Coordinates of C-alpha atoms and ligand atoms in Angstrom, one line a residue:
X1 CA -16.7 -24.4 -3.6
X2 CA -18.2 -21.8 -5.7
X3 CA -16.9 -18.2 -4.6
X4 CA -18.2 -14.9 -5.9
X5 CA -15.7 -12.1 -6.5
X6 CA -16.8 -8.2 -6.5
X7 CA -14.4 -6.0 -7.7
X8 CA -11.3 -6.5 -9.3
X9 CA -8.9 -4.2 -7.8
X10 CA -5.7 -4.6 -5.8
X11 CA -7.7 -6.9 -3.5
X12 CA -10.4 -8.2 -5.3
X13 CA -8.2 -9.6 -8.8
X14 CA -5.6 -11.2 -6.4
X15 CA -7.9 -12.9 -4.4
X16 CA -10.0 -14.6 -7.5
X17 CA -7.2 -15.5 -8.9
X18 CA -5.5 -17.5 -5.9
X19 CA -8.8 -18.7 -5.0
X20 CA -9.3 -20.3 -8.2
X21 CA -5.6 -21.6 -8.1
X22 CA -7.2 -23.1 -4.6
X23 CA -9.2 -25.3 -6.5
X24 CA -12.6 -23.3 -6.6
X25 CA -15.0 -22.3 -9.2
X26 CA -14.7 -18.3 -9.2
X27 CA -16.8 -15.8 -11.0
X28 CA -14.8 -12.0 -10.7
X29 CA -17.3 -9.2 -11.4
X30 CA -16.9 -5.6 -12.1
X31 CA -19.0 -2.7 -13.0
X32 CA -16.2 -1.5 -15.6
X33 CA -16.7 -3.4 -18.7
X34 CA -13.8 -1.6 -19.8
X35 CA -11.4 -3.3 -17.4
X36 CA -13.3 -6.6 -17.3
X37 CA -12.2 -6.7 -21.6
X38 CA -8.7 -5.9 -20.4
X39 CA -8.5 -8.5 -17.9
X40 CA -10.1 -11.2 -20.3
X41 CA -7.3 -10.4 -23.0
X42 CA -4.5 -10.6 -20.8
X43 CA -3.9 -7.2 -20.1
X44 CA -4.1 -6.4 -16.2
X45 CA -5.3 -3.0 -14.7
X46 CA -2.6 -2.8 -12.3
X47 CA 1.2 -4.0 -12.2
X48 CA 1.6 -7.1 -9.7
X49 CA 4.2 -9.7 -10.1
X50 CA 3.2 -13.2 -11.4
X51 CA -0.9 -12.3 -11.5
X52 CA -0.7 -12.0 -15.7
X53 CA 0.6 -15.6 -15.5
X54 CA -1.9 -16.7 -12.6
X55 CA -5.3 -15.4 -14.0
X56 CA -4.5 -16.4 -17.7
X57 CA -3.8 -20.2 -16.5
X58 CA -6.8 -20.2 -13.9
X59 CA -8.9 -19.2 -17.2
X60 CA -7.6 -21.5 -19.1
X61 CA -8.3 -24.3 -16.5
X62 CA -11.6 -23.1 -16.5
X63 CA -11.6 -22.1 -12.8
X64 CA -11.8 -18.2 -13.0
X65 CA -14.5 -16.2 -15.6
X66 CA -15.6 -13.1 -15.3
X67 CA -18.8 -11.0 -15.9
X68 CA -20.0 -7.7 -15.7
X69 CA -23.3 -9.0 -14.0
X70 CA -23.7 -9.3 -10.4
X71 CA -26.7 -12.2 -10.6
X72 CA -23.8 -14.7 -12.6
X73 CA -21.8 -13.5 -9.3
X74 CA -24.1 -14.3 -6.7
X75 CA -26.1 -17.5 -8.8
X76 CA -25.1 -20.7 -6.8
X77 CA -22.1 -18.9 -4.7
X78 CA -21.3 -20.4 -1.5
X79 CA -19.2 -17.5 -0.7
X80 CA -19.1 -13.8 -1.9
X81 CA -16.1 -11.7 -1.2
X82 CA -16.9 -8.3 -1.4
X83 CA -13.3 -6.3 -2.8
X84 CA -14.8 -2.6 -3.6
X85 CA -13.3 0.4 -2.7
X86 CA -13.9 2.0 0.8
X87 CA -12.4 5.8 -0.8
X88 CA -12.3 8.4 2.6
X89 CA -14.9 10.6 2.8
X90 CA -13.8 14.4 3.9
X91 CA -14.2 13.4 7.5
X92 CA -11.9 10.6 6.8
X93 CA -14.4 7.8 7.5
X94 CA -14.8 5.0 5.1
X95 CA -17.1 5.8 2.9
X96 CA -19.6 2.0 2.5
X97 CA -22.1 2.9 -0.3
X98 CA -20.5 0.4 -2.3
X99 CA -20.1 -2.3 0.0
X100 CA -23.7 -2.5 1.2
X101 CA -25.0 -2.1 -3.0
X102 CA -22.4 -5.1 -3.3
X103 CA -24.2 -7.0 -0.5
X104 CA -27.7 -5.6 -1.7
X105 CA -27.3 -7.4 -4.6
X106 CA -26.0 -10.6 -3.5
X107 CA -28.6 -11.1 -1.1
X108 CA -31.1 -10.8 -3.7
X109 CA -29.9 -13.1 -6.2
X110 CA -28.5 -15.5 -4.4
X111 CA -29.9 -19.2 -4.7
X112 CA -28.3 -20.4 -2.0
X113 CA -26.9 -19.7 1.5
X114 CA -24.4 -17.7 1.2
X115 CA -21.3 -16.2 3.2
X116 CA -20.5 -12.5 2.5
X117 CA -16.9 -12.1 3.0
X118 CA -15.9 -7.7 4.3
X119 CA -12.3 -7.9 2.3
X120 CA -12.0 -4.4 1.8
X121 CA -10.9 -2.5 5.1
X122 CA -13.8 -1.3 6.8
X123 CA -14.3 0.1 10.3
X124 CA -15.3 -2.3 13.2
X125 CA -19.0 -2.4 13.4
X126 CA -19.3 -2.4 9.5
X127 CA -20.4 -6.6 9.5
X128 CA -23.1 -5.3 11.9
X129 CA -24.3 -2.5 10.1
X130 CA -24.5 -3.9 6.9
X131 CA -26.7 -7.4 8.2
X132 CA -28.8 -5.2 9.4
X133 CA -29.0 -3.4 5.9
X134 CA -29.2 -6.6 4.0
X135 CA -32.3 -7.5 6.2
X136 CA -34.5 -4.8 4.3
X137 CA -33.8 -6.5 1.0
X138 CA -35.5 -9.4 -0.4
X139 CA -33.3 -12.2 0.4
X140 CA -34.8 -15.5 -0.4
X141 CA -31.8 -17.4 1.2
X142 CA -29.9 -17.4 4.7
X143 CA -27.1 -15.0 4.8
X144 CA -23.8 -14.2 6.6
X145 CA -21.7 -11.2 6.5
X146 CA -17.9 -12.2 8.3
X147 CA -14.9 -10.3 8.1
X148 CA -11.7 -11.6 6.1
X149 CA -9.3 -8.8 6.3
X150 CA -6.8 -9.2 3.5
X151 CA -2.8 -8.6 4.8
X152 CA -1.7 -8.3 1.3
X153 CA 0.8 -6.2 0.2
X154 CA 1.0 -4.5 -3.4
X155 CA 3.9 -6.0 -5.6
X156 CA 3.7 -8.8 -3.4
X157 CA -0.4 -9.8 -3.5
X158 CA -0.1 -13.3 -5.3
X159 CA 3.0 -14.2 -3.2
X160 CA 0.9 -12.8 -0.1
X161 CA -2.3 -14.5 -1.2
X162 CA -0.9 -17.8 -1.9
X163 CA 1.2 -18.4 1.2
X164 CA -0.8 -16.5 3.9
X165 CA 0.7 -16.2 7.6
X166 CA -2.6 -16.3 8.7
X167 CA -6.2 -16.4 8.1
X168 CA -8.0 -14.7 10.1
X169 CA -12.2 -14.3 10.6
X170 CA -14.6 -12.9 11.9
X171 CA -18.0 -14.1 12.1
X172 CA -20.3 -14.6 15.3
X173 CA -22.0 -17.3 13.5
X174 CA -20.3 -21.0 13.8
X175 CA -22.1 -22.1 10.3
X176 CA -20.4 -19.6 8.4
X177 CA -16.9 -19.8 10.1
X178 CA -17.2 -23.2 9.1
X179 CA -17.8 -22.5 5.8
X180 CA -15.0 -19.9 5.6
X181 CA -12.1 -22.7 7.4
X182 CA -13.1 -25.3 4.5
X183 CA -12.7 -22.5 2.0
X184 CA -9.3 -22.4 3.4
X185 CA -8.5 -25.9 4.0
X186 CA -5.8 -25.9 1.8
X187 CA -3.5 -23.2 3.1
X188 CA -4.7 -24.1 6.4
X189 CA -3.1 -27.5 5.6
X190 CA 0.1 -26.4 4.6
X191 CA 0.8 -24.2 7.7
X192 CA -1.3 -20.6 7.5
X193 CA -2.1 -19.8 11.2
X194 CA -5.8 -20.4 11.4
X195 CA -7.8 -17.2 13.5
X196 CA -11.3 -17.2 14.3
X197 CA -12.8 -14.8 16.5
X198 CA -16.1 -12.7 16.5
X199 CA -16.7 -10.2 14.1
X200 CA -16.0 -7.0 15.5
X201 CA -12.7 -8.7 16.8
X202 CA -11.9 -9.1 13.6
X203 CA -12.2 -5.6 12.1
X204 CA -10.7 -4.3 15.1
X205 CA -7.5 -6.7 14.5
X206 CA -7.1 -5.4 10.9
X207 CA -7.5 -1.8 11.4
X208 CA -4.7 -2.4 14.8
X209 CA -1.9 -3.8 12.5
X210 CA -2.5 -1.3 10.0
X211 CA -1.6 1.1 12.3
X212 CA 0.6 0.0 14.3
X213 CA 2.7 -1.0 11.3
X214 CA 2.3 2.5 10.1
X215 CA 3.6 4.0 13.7
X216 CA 6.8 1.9 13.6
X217 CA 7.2 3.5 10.3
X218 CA 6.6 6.5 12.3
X219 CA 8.9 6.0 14.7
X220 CA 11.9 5.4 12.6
X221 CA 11.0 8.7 10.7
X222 CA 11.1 10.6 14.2
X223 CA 14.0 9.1 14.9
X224 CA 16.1 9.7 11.7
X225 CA 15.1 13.1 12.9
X226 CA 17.0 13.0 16.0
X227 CA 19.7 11.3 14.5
X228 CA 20.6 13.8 12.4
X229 CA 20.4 16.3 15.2
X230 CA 22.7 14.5 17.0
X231 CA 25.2 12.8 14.0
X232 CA 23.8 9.0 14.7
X233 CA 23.2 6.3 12.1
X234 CA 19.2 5.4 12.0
X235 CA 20.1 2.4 9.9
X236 CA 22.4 1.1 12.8
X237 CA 20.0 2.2 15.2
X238 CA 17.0 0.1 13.7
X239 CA 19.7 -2.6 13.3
X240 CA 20.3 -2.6 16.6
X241 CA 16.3 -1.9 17.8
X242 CA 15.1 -4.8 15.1
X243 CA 17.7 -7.4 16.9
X244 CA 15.2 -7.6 19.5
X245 CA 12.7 -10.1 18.8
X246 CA 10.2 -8.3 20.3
X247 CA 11.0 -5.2 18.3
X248 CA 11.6 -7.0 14.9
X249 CA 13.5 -5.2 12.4
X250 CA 11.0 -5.1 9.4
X251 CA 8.9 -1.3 8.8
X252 CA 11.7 0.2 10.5
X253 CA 13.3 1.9 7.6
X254 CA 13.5 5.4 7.5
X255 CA 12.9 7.8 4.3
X256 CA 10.2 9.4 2.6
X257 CA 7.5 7.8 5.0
X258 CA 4.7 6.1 4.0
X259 CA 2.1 5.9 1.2
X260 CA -0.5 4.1 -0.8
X261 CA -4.1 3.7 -0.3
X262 CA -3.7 1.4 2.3
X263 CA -2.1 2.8 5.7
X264 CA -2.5 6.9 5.1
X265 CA -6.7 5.9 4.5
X266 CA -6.8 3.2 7.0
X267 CA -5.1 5.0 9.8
X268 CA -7.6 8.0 9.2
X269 CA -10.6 5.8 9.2
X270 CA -9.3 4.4 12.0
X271 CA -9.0 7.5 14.4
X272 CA -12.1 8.8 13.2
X273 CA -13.6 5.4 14.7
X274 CA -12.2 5.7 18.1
X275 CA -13.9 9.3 18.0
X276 CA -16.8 8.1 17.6
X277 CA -16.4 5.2 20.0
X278 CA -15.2 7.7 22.3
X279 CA -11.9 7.1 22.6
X280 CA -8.8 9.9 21.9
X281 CA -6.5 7.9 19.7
X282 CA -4.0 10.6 19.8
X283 CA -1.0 8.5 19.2
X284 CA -2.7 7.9 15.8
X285 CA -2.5 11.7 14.9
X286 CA 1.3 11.9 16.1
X287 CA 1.7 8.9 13.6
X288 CA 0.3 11.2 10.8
X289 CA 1.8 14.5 11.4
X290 CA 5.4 12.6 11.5
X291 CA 4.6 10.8 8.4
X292 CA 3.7 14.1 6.9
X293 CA 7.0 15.8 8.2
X294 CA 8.9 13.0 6.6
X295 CA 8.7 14.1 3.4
X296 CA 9.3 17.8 4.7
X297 CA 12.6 16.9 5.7
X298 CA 13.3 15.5 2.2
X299 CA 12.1 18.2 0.8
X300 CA 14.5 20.8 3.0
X301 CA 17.2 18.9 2.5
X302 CA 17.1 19.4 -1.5
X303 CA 16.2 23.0 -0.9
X304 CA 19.1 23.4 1.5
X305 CA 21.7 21.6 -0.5
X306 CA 20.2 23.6 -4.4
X307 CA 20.2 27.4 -2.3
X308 CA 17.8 28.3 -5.0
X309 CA 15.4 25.9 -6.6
X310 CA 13.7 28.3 -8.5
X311 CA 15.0 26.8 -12.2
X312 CA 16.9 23.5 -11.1
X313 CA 16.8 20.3 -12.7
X314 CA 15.5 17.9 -9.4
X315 CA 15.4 14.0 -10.8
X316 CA 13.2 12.2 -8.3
X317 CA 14.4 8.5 -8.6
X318 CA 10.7 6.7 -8.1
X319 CA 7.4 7.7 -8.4
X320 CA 5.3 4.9 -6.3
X321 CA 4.2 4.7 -3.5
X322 CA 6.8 1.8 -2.9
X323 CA 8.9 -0.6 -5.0
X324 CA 7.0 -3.7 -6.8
X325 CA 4.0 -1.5 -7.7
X326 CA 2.7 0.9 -10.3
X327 CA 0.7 2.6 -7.6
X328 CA 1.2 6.3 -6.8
X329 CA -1.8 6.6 -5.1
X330 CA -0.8 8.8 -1.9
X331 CA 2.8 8.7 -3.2
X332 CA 5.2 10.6 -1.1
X333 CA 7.5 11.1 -4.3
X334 CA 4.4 12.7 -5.8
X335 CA 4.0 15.0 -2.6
X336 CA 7.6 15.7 -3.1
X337 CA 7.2 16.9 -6.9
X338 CA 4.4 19.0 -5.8
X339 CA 6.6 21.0 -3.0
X340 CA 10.0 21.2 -5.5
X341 CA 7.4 22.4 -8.3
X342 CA 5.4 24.7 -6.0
X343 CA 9.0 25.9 -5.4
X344 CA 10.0 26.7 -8.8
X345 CA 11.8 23.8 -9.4
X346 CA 11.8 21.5 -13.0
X347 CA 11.1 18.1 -11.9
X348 CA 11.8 15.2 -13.7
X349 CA 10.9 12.0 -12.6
X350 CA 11.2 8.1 -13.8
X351 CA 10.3 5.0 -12.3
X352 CA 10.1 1.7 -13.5
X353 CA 6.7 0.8 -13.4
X354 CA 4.8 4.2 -12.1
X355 CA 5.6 6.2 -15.1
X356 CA 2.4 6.2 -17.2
X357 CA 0.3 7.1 -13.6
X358 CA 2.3 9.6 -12.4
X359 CA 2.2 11.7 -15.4
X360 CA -1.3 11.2 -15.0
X361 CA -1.7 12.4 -11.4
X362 CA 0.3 15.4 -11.4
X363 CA 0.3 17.4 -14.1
X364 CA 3.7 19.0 -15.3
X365 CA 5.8 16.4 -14.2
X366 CA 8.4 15.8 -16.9
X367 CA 8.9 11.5 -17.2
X368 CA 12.1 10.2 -18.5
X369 CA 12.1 6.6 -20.2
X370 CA 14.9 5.2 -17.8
X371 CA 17.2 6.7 -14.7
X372 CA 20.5 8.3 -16.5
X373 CA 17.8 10.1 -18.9
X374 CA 16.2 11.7 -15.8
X375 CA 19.5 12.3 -13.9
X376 CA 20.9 13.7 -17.5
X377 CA 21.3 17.8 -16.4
X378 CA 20.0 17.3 -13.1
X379 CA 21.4 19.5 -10.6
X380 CA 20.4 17.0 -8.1
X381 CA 18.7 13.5 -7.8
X382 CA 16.5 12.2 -5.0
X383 CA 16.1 8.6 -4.0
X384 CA 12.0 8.3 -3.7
X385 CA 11.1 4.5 -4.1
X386 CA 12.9 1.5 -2.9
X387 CA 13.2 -0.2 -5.9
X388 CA 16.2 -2.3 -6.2
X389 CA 17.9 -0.9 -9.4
X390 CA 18.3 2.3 -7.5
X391 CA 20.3 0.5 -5.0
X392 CA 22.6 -0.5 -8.1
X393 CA 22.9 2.9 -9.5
X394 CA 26.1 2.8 -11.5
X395 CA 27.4 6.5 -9.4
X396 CA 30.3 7.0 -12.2
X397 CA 27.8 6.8 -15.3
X398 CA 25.5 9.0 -13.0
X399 CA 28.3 11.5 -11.8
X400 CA 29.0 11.8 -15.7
X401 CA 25.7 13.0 -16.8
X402 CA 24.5 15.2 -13.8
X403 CA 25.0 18.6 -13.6
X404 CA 25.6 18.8 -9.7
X405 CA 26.6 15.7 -8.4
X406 CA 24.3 15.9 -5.5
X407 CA 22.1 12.8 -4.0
X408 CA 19.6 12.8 -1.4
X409 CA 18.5 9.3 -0.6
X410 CA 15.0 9.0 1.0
X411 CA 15.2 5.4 1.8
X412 CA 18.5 4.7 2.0
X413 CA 19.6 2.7 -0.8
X414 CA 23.4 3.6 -1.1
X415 CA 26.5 3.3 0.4
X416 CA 27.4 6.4 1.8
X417 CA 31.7 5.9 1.4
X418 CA 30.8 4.5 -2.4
X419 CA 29.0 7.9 -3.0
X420 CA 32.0 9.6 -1.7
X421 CA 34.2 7.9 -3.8
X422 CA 32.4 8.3 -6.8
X423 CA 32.7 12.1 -6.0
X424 CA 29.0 12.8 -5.2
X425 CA 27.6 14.5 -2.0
X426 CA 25.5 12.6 -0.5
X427 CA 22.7 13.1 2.1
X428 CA 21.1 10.4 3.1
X429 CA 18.0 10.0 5.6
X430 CA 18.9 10.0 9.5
X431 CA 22.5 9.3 8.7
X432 CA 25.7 11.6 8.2
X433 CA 25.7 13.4 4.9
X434 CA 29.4 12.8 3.1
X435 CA 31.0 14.9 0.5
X436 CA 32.6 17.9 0.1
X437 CA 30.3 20.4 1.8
X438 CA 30.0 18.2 4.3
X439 CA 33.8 17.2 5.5
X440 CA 33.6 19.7 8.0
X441 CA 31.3 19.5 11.1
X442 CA 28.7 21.3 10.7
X443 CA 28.7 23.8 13.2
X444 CA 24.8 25.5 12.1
X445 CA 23.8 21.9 13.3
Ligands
LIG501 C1 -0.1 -2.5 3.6 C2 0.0 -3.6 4.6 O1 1.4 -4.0 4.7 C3 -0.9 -4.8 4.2 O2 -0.8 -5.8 5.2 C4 -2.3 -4.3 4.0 O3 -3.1 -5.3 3.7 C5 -2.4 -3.1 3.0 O4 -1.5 -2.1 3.4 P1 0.9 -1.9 1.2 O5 0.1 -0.6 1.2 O6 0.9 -2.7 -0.1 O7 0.4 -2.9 2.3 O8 2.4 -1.5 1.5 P2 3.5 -1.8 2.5 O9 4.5 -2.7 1.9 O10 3.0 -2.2 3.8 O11 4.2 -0.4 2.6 C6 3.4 0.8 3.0 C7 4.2 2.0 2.9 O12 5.1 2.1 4.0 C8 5.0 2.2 1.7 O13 4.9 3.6 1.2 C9 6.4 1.9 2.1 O14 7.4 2.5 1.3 C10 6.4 2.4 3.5 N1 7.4 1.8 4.4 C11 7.4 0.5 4.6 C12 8.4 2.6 5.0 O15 8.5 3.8 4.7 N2 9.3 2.0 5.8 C13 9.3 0.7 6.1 O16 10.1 0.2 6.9 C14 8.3 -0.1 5.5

């Protein structure tokens, strides 16, 4: 089929590049000629494992161009997905200007019927809203607007994209669901759970996992912080918790809580539609304020094993948002290096891929190359980002170079009894700190 791509961001670059890989004819536009060149000479905007390889072969095969003009987008497309940014207004609504100037200008150059496919997160009701839009512009062809949410996650999006769980959309008109399922007929075909429903169902369903992913994060953060009150392990207690089937053990991990542009926005979008639905989504503020407190607790922690921050050297192990990603959007590490700098502290930070963007977002914050140049002199080093080569943090090389041999891990990457043997003190999230301050109960506790 021939599918229209708008925006090339997390979302939109992904999905034109597995679609193509699908076997259809994509066009990928964005207003950001800039980018557009990048992409065209191999150089991606964003860091995502395996889409380099994926958009230069779909290129070469001829499947995937790209174009700064929205009329090459919408000429002859069966199917438009529309992949721009929904950035949070103050209110934390979803602010649509740029979907419905997406759709606007679809609808009139299209030269066919054509599907408009909602990928970026958008409250229910938007599909709705936005026909009704499209309607005052001069369409000369039939139009649909269904809802797609995309599941993707960052530093997984082509693995995501190319082997969906399921598929699911929205669209209260069968000619267009239609249109959508052969779209998909090839990962439909090799086992993705097919979902149809009505539109606002749809919406609805994406906004719900969000969050309720988000408040399983939640509650593993709250209860790391009864753990600690009460000298339990919250990795055994997920463990045990995830065992259960019904419970699962995945987003259970406590630390530093969660980031990225996805759940923090999402979830507030979210709330702020039930208010105006009229429903109190309370549970969806607790969510938030434990999140927040999550990073609190890291922060105390440092504080309370440094005394005095004003002057120390803090290394902050991880600056995204998560591991597989060069996205510090919403970081909690970032948050972090704002409250130890606010503080007095110097902060140092590295990360393998985040480097370059979180020098850019917060000013001041010294970037070291690789991890024993940030821990070099440090007086104590916090785990931020669950990137693997944390977890194989050689403790002997990084006892030698620090100044304090003092870790706190905020997502719980090592071993507590190898930090102890390699002489560290070590205070992990929601499980016993070890070391030498702590080989006595703590009787302040
Ligand atoms: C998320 C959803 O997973 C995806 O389906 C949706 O389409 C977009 O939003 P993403 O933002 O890429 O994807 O990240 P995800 O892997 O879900 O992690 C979100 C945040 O939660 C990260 O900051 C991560 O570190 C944190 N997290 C995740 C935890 O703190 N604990 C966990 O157990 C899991």
């Amino acid at each position: 089929m021939r599918v229209g791509v708008i925006g090339i961001g997390h979302v939109g670059l992904p999905t034109a590049a597995v679609l193509a890989h699908l076997g259809h004819e994509v066009v990928a536009m964005d207003s950001d000629q800039a980018k557009l060149d990048s992409v065209v000479a191999g150089q991606m905007p964003f860091y995502e494992p395996g889409m380099q390889e994926l958009v230069r072969s779909e290129m070469d095969a001829g499947r995937l161009r790209f174009t700064a003009d929205v009329a090459a987008v919408a000429a002859g497309a069966n199917v438009v997905f529309i992949c721009v940014g929904t950035p949070p207004k103050a209110t934390g609504e979803a602010n649509l200007l740029a979907v419905e100037r997406a759709g606007a200008a679809v609808v009139e150059n299209a030269t066919a019927d054509v599907v408009l496919v909602e990928k970026s997160t958008v409250p229910a009701g938007t599909a709705e809203r936005l026909t009704l839009a499209l309607k005052r512009y001069k369409a000369k062809h039939r139009f649909w607007v269904v809802s797609n949410p995309e599941f993707l996650q960052e530093g997984k999006a082509i693995a995501d994209s190319l082997h969906p769980h399921r598929i699911l959309v929205g669209s209260n008109s069968q000619e267009a669901l239609d249109m959508m399922r052969e779209l998909y007929s090839a990962q439909i075909e090799s086992g993705a759970h097919w979902i149809e429903t009505d539109v606002a169902t749809a919406e609805l369903a994406k906004h719900a996992s969000n969050a309720f992913l988000s408040m399983k994060i939640s509650f593993a953060n709250a209860m790391a912080r009864l753990c600690e009150l009460a000298g339990a392990d919250v990795v055994k207690v997920a463990d045990a918790m995830g065992s259960d089937p019904r419970i699962g053990r995945e987003f259970l991990n406590a630390g530093l809580g969660y980031g990225g542009y996805c759940f923090p926005k999402d979830l507030a979008a979210f709330e702020r539609l039930a208010e105006q639905l009229g429903y109190d989504f309370g549970l969806l503020r607790e969510v938030k304020k434990i999140n927040d407190e999550a990073v609190e607790a890291t922060f105390k922690k440092v504080e309370e094993a440094m005394w005095n921050l004003q002057d120390k050297r803090i290394a902050l192990l991880g600056l995204a948002f998560k591991g597989g990603t060069d996205d510090t959007r919403l970081s909690p590490a970032l948050e972090l290096a704002r409250m130890l700098k606010e503080h007095g502290a110097h902060v140092v930070g590295h990360d393998p891929q985040a480097n370059e963007n979180a020098a850019r977002e917060l000013e001041g914050l010294d970037i070291a190359e690789d991890i024993y140049g940030a821990l070099q002199g440090a007086h104590c080093a916090v785990i931020c980002t669950d990137w693997p080569e944390f977890g194989e943090l050689d403790l002997g090389k990084a006892h030698g170079v620090m100044a304090f041999p003092i870790l706190v891990d905020g997502r719980n990457m090592l071993d507590p009894a190898a930090a102890l043997a390699a002489g560290f003190t070590y205070i992990p999230t929601g499980r016993p700190p070890v070391g030498p301050a702590h080989e006595e109960p703590r009787d302040h506790r």
